[in-house]
XYZ file of C-alpha atoms in Angstrom:
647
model
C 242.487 27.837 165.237
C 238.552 27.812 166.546
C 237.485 25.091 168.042
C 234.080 23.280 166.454
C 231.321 21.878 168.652
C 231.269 18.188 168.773
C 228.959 16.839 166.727
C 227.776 14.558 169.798
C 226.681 17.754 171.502
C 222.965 19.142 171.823
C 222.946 22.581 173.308
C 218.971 23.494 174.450
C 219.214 27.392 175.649
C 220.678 26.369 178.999
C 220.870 22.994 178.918
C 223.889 20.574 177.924
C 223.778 16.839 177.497
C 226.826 15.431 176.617
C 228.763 12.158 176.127
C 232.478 13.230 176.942
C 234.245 9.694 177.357
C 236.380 10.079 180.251
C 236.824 13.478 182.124
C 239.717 12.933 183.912
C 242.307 14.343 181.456
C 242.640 18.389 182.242
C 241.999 19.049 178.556
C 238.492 17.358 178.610
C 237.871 19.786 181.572
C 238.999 22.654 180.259
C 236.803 21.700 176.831
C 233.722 21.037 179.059
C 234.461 24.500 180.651
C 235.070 26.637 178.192
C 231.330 25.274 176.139
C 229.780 25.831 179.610
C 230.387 29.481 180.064
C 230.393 29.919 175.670
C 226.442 29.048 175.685
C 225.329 29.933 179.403
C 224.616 26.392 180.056
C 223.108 25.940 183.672
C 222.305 22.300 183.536
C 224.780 19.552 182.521
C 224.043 15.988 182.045
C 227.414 14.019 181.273
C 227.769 10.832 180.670
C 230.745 8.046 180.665
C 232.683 10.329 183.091
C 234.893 7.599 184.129
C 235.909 9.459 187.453
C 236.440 7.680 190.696
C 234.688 8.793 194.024
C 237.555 10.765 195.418
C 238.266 13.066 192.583
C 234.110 13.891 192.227
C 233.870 16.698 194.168
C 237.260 18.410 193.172
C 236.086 17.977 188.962
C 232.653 19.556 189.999
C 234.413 22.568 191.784
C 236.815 23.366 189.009
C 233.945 23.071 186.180
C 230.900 24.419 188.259
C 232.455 26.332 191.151
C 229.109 27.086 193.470
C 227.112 24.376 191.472
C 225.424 21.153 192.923
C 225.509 17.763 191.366
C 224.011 14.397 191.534
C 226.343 11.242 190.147
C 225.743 7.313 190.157
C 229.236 6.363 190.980
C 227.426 4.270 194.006
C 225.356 2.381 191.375
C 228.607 1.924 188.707
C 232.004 1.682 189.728
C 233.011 4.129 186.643
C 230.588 6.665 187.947
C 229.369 6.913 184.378
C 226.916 9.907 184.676
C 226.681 12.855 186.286
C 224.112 15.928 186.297
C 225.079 19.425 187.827
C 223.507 22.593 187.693
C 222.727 25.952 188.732
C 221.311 26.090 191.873
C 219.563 29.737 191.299
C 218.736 28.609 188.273
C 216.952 24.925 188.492
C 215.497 22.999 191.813
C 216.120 19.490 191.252
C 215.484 16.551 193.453
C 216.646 12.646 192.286
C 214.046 10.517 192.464
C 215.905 7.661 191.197
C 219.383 5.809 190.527
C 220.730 3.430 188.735
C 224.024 1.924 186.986
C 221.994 2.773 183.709
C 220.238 6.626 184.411
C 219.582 9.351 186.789
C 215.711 9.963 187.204
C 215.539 13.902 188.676
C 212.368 16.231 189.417
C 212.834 19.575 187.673
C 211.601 22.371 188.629
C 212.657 25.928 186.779
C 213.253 28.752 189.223
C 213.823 32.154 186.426
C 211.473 31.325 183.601
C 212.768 31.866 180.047
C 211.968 35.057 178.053
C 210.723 34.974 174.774
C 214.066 35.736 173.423
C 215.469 32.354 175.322
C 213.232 30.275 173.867
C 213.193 31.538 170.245
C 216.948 31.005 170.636
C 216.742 26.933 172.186
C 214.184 26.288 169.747
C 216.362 27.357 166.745
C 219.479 25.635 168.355
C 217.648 22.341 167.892
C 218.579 20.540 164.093
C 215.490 19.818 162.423
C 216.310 16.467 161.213
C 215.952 15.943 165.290
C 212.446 13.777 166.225
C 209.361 15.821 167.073
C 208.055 16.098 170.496
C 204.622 14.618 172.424
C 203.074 16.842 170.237
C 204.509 15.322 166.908
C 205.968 18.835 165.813
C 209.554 18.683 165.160
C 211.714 22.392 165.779
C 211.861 22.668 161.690
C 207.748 23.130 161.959
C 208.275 26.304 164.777
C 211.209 27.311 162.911
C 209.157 27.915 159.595
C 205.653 29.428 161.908
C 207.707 31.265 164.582
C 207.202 34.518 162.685
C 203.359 33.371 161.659
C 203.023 33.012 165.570
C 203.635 36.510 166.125
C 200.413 37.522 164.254
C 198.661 34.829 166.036
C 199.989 36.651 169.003
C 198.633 40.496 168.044
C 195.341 38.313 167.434
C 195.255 36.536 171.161
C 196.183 40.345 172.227
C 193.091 41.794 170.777
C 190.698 39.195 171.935
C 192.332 39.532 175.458
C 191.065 43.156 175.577
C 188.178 42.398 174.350
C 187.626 40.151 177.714
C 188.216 36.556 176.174
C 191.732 36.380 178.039
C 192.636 34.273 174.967
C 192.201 30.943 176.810
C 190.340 29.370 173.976
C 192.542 29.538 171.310
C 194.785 27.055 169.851
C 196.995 28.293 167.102
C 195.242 26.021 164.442
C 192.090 26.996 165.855
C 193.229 30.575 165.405
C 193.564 29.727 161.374
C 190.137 28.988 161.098
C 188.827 31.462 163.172
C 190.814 34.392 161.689
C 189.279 32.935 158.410
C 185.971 33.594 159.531
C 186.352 36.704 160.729
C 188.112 38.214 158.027
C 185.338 37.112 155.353
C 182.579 38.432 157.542
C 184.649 41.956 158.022
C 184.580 41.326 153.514
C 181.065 39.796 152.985
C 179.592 42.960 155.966
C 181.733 45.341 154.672
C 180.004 45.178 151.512
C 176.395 45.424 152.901
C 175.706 48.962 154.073
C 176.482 50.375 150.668
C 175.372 47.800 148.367
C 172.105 49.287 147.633
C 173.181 52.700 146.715
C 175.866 51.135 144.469
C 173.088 48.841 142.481
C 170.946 52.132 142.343
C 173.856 54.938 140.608
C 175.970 51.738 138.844
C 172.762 49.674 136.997
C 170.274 51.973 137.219
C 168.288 50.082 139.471
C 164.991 51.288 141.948
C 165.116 51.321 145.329
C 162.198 48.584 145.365
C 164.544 46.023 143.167
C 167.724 46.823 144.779
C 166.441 45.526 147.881
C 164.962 42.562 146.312
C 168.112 41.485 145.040
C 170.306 41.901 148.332
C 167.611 40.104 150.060
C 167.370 37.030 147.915
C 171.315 37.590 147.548
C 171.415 37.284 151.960
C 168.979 34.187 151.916
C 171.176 32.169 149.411
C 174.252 33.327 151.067
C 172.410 31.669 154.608
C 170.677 28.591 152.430
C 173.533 27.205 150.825
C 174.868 26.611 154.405
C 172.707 23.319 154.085
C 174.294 22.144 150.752
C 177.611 22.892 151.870
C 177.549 21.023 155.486
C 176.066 18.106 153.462
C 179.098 17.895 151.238
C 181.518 18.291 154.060
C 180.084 15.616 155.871
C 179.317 13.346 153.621
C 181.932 13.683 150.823
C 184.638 16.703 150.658
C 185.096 16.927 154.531
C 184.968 20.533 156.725
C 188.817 21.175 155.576
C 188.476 20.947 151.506
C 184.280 22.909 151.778
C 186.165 25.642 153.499
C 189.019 26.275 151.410
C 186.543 26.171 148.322
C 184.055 28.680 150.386
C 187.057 31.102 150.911
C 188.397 30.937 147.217
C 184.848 31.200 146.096
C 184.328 33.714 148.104
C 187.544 35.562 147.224
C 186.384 34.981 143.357
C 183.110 36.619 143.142
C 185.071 39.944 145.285
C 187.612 40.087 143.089
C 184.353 39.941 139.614
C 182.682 42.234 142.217
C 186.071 44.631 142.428
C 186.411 44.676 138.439
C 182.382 46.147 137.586
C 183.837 49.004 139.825
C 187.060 49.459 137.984
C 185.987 48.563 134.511
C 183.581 51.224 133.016
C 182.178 48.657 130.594
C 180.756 46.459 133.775
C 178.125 49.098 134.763
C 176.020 51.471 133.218
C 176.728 54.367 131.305
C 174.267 57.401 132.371
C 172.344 59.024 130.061
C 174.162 62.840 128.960
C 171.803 65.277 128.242
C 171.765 65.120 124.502
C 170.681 61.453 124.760
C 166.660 61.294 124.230
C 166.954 57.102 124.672
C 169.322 55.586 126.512
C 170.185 51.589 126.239
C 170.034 50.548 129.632
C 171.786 47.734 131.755
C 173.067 44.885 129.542
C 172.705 41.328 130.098
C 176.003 41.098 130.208
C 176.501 43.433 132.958
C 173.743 41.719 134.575
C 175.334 38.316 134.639
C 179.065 40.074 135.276
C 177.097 41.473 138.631
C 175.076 38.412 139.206
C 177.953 35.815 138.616
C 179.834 38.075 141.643
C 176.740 37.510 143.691
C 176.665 33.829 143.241
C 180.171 33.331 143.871
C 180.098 34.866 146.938
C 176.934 33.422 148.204
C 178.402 29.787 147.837
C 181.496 30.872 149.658
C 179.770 32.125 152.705
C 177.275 29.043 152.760
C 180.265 26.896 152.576
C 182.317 28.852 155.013
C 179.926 29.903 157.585
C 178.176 26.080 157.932
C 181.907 24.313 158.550
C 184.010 26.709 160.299
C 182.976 26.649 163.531
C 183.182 22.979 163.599
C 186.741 22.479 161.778
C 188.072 24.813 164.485
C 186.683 22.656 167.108
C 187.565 19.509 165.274
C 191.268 21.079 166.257
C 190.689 20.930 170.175
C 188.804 17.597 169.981
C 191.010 15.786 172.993
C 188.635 12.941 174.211
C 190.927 11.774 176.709
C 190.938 15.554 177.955
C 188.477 15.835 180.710
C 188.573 19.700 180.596
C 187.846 19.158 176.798
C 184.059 19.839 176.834
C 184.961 23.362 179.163
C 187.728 24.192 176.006
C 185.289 23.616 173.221
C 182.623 25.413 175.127
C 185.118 28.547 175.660
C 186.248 28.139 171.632
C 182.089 28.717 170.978
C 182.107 31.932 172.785
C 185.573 33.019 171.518
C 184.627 32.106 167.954
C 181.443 34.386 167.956
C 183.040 37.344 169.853
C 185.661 37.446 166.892
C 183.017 37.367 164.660
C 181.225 40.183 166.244
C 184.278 42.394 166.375
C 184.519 41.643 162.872
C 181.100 42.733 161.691
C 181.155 45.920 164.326
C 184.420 46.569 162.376
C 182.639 46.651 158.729
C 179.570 48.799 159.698
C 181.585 51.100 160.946
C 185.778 51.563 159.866
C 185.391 49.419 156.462
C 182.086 51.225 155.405
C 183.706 54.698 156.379
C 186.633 53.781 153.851
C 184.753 52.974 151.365
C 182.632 56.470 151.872
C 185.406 58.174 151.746
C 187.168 56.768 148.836
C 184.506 55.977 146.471
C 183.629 52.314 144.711
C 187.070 51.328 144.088
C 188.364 51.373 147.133
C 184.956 50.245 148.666
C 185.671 46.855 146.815
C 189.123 46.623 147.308
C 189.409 46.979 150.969
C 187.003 43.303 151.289
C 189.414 41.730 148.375
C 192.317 42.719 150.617
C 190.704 41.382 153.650
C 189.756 38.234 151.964
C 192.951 37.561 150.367
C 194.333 37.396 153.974
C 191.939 35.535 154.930
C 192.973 32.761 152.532
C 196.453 33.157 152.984
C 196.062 32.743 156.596
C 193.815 29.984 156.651
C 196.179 27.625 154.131
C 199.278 28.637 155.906
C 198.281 26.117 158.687
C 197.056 23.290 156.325
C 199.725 20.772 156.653
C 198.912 20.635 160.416
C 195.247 20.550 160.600
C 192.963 17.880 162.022
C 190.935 16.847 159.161
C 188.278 14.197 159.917
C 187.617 12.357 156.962
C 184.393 12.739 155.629
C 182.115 9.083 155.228
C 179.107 8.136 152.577
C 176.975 10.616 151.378
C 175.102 11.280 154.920
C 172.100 13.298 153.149
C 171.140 9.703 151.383
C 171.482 8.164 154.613
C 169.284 9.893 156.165
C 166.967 9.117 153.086
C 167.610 5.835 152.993
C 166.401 5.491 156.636
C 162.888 7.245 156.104
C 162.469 4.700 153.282
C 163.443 1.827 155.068
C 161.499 2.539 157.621
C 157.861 3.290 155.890
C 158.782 -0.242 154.222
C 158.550 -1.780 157.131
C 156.022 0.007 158.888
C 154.276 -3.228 159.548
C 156.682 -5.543 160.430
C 157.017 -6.348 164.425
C 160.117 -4.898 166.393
C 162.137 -7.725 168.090
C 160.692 -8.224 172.010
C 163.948 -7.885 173.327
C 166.252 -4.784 173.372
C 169.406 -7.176 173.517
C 169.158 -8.618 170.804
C 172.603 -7.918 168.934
C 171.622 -10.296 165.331
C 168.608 -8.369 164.870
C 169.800 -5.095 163.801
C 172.390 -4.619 160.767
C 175.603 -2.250 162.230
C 178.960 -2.193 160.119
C 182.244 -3.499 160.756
C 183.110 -0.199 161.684
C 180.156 0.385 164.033
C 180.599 1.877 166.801
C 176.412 1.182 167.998
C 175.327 -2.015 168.832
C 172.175 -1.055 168.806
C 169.598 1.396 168.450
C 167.663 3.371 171.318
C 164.692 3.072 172.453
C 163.743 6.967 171.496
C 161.384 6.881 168.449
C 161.235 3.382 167.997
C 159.140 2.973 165.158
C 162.392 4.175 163.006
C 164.328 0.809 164.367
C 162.228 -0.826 161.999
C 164.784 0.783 159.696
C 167.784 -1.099 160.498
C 165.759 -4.533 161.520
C 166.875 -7.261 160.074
C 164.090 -9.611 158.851
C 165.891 -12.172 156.507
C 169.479 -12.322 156.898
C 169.682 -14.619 153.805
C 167.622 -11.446 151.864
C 168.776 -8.985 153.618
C 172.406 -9.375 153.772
C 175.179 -9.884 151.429
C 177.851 -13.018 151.811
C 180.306 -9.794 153.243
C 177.855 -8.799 155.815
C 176.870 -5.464 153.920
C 173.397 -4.592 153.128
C 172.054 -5.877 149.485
C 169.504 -3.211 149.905
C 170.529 -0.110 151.789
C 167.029 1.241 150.863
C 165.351 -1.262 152.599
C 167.760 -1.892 155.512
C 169.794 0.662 156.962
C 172.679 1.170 159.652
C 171.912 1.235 162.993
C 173.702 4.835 162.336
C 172.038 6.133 159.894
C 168.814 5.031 162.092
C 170.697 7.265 164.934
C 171.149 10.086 163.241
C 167.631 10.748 161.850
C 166.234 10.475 165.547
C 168.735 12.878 166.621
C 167.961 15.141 163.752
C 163.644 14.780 164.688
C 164.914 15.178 168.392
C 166.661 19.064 167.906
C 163.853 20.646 165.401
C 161.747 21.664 168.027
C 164.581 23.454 169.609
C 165.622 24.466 165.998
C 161.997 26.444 165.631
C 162.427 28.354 169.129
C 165.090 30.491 166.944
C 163.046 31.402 164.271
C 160.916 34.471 166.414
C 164.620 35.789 167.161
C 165.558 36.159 163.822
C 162.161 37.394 163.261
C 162.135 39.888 165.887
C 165.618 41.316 164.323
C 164.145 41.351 160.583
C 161.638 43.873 162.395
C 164.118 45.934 163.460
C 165.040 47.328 159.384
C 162.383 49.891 160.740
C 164.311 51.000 163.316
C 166.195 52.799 160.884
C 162.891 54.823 159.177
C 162.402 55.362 163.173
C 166.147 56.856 163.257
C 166.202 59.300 160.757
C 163.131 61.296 162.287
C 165.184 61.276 165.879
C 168.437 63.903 166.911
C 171.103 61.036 166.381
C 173.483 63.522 167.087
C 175.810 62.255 170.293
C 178.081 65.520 170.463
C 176.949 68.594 168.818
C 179.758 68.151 165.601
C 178.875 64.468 165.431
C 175.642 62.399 164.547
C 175.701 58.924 163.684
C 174.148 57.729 160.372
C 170.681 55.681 160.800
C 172.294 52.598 159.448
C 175.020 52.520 161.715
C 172.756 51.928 164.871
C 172.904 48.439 164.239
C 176.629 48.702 165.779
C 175.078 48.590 169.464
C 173.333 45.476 168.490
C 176.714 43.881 168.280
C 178.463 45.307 170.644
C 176.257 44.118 173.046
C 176.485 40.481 171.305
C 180.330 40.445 172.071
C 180.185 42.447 175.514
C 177.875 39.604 176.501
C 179.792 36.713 175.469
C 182.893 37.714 177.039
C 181.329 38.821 180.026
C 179.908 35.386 180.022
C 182.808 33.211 179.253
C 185.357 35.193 181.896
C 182.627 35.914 184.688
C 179.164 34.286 184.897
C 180.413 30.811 183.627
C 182.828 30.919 187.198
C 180.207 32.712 189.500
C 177.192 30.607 188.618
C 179.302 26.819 188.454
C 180.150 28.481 192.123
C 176.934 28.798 193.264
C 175.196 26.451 191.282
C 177.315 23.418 191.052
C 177.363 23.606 187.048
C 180.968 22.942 186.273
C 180.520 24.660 182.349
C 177.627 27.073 183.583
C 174.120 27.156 182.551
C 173.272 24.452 180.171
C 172.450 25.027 176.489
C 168.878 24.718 176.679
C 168.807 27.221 179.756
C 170.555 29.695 177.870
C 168.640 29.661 174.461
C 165.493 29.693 176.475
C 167.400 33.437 178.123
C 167.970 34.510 174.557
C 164.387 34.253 174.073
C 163.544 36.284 176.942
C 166.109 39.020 175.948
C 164.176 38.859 172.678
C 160.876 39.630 174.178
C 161.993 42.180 176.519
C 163.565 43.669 173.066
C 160.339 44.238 171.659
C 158.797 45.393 174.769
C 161.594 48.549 174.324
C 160.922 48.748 170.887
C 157.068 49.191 171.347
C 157.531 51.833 174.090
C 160.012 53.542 172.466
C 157.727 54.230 169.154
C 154.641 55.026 171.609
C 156.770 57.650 172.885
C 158.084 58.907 169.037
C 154.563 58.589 167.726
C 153.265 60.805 170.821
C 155.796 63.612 170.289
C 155.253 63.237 166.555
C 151.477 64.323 166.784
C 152.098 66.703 169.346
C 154.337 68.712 167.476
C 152.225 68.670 164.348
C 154.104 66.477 162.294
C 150.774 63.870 161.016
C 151.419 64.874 157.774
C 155.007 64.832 157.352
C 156.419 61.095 158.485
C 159.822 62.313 157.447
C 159.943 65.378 159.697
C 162.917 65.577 162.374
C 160.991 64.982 166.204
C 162.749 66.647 169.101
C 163.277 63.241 171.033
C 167.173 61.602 170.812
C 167.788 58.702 168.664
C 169.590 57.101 172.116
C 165.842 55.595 172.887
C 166.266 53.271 170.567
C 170.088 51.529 172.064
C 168.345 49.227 174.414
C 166.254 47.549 172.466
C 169.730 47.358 169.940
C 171.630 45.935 173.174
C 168.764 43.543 174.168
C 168.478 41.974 170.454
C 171.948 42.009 170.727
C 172.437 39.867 174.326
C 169.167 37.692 172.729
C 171.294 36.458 169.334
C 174.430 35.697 171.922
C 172.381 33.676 174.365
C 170.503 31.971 171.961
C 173.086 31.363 169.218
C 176.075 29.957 171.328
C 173.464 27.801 173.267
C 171.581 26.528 169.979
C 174.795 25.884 168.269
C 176.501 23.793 171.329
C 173.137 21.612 172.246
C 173.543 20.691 168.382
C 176.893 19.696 168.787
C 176.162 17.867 172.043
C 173.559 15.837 170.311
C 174.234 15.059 166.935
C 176.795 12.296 166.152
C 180.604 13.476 164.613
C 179.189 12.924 160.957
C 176.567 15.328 161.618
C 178.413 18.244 162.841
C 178.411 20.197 160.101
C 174.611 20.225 159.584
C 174.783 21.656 163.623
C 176.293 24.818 162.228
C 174.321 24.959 159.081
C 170.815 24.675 160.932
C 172.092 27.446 163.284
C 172.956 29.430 159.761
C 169.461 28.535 157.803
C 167.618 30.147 160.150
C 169.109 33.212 159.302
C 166.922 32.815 156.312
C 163.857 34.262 158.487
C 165.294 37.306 158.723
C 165.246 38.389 154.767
């Protein structure tokens, strides 16, 4: 008859911890023995023993022969516990002894495998309490699998030069997310136009209208949807609506591909009038746009932030260096992702025609959204307060209201300005402080209801509210520095007229389409911001005593720079076209083929490229650095509106 493990037992990979009441008897020993060698235990912690001094070191030697032990029996006349173990196995050292416990140093001398750890971790009864990091083994049992994808993920970015250092699996969610509805939403881009021009019969004049005005909501609606995450839905519940609008509109987008009755019919030749795009194919079309464009507002102006709302550790003091590396990591999967639709998605969907063009990014999303809610249960989700967007209202108006009243003499003065129960701020700054008259109180018997709340949040704000409107004013000057570099790269959509009169072949059998130059733009984007995060950020806190590396401002203001150097390149290199142009008679034919090689044009590509990196990860951390927790969102959502200068 088998023998069942005692329920009192808890077997951890190597490890045994067990009460056996009394271990004198030979059976007990023999028991204790034969569940050693069974589960490869190397370190036993056992407990009521019972054994007397002289019969220690003769129990140990039958059970553990070669092992070393540690017992209490000079603290408890019983000897009650005793811990032995492997000695090429474990290093431990007692630090302290008592009647009640046996306090040891451990120190592991062969680390586990993957394989030992999978099986202590599923040796562990769920029911059993969680651990410092409040997940019990049932949560690792259910994700262990989900972790291996996580895993090919960390892999990826580690080639790519990010190590993987920054990532936290929860982070990893959101950040997979991201990427996988920018390799959708770009993947849909390069062939957009022609599809609007042989599917509704459109001209190449209106075609580009519409994907332009289609881009600038997709960018503007960041605002709206950073407003409702902060202020009512919160970053979690804005991005899960982004992804399955999103998701919705490719799906609508998929169908007017697959369903003949969603585009329009061409004219056959016996036709002398033909009908034309319906409305109804217009709004089909249109409705796919819309749906999409809120998704990647929504998405794109929270995501960032929810993923570092998953690392926040205040208590941390390597925190600030984690979140800084998460920034960096964040955009270089991003700009794998987009590198990835210019070039493998859009060759897919040449290949296989419209279907599959659409279905690939429905695909992509739909894993996107799977992946993203499998970690819901376990994500940070700050709670999102009063409607800040009103706030911020209410403290303009507040403030013209009192435009005439006198600030209090003293900075001290704790009665004077109205702050919540909640409030964290006693008081305001002294930076722009005209808008303290906002949260001044004049007549607490007016002012103030008999709870303490303001009877007239239009005329008396919170000394937050008052806060975050100066620290909004305080970033738009910084804000408008970014504006030329998105400018600079809207200049660069005739870089691809300049293309297609240049060899762009690289071997003789292979050129490389005019639209696809843009690829060196971000390769250079994610080349520089894992050089950056892995090597400068070390060298230059070396030499420069900057423990994260160069500060935001330093390295928006070297994004600008890039930026200018970009156009410098760009200018040369169409002197030099032009030149070549003339001189081989080609004045009168702008679409003619110049002997010069398209390759001119990858610096300026690269420079734009290193320009976006610098400037982007630095604009989008000195937001976060300066605008309260309620105001995150907005951080990523300025960042994203300025993308509107490039349509």
């Amino acid at each position: 008859m088998g023998k069942a493990t005692p329920s009192h037992v808890v077997v951890m990979d190597s490890i045994l911890s067990w009460n056996v009441r009394g271990l004198n008897g030979p059976n007990k020993q023999k028991e204790v023995k034969l569940l050693c060698n069974g589960e490869n235990v190397g370190l036993v912690g056992l407990l009521e023993t019972k054994l007397k001094k002289s019969r220690i070191a003769q129990v140990v030697e039958n059970l553990f022969g070669g092992w070393e032990s540690v017992n209490n029996i000079d603290y408890h006349y019983n000897g009650r516990i005793m811990v032995c173990w492997r000695p090429d196995y474990y290093n431990i050292v007692p630090l302290h002894l008592s009647a009640q416990a046996i306090t040891c140093e451990l120190k592991l001398l062969k680390p586990d495998t993957a394989k030992d750890v999978k099986v202590a971790m599923f040796s562990i009864n769920k029911i059993k309490s969680p651990g410092p990091d409040g997940y019990g083994s049932g949560f690792f049992k259910t994700t262990w699998e989900i972790e291996i994808v996580f895993g090919f993920i960390k892999y990826l970015l580690t080639a790519a030069g990010t190590g993987g250092k920054c990532i936290h699996w929860k982070a990893e969610c959101n950040t997979v997310n991201e990427s996988f509805e920018r390799l959708s939403s770009c993947g849909l881009g390069p062939n957009m136009i022609i599809y609007l021009m042989t599917n509704y019969n459109m001209s190449a004049a209106n075609g580009s209208s519409i994907l332009g005005i289609w881009t600038a909501f997709s960018n503007g609606l960041a605002i709206l949807g950073a407003i409702i995450a902060d202020s009512n839905l919160g970053r979690f519940r804005v991005v899960v609506i982004g992804s399955f609008s999103t998701l919705t509109g490719m799906i609508i987008l998929w169908l007017t591909a697959i369903i003949p009755q969603l585009k329009f019919s061409p004219c056959s030749q016996f036709q002398h009038v033909c009908d034309g795009t319906t409305a109804v194919q217009h709004l089909v079309l249109f409705s796919s746009f819309g749906f999409i464009s809120l998704g990647a507002g929504f998405i794109r102006s929270c995501s960032i932030l929810f993923g570092a709302d998953q690392l926040e550790e205040k208590e941390n003091p390597e925190n600030q260096k984690l979140i800084e590396s998460y920034f960096n990591c964040y955009y270089a999967s991003v700009g794998i992702s987009i590198v990835l639709a210019v070039t493998v998605v859009t060759y897919i969907q040449d290949r296989y025609g419209w279907q599959v063009c659409f279905g690939v990014p429905v695909i992509l999303m739909f894993i996107s959204v799977l992946m993203f809610l499998i970690g819901s249960p376990f994500y940070v989700k700050v709670k999102a307060k009063e409607s800040l967007f009103i706030g911020l209202l209410q403290a303009v108006v507040a403030a013209f209201r009192k435009r005439n009243s006198s600030l209090p003499l003293t900075d001290s003065c704790d009665d004077c300005y109205y702050r919540p129960c909640e409030s964290e701020l006693l008081a305001p700054s002294n930076d722009f402080r005209s808008l303290n008259r906002a949260c001044m109180i004049q007549d607490p018997q007016r002012d103030l209801n008999p709870d303490g709340s303001a009877s007239n949040p239009w005329s008396l704000c919170s000394v937050e509210h008052a806060e975050s409107l100066k620290a909004l004013i305080r970033v738009l000057p910084m804000w408008s520095t970014g504006f030329m570099i998105f400018v600079t790269a809207r200049q660069f959509s005739f870089s691809v007229l300049q293309t297609k009169t240049m060899d762009r072949h690289i071997f003789p059998q292979f050129e490389v389409p005019a639209a696809s130059f843009s690829v060196f733009m971000m390769i250079a984007f994610t080349i520089w911001i894992n050089i950056y995060d892995s090597v400068l950020v070390s060298l230059l806190s070396k030499y420069t005593g900057w423990p994260g590396g160069p500060s935001p401002v330093i390295r928006m203001g070297t994004g600008l720079i890039f930026s200018c150097m970009s156009m410098v390149f760009s200018a040369i290199t169409e002197s030099v076209r032009r030149q070549r142009a003339i001189e081989e008679g080609h004045e009168e034919d702008p679409s003619a083929i110049v002997n010069m090689s398209a390759m001119w044009l990858v610096p300026q590509y690269a420079l734009l490229g290193v320009a976006e990196a610098a400037h982007g990860v630095g604009q989008i951390e000195f937001f976060y650095s300066l605008f309260p927790k309620s105001m995150s969102s907005i951080a990523s959502a300025m960042y994203t509106i300025g993308l509107l200068h490039r349509v």
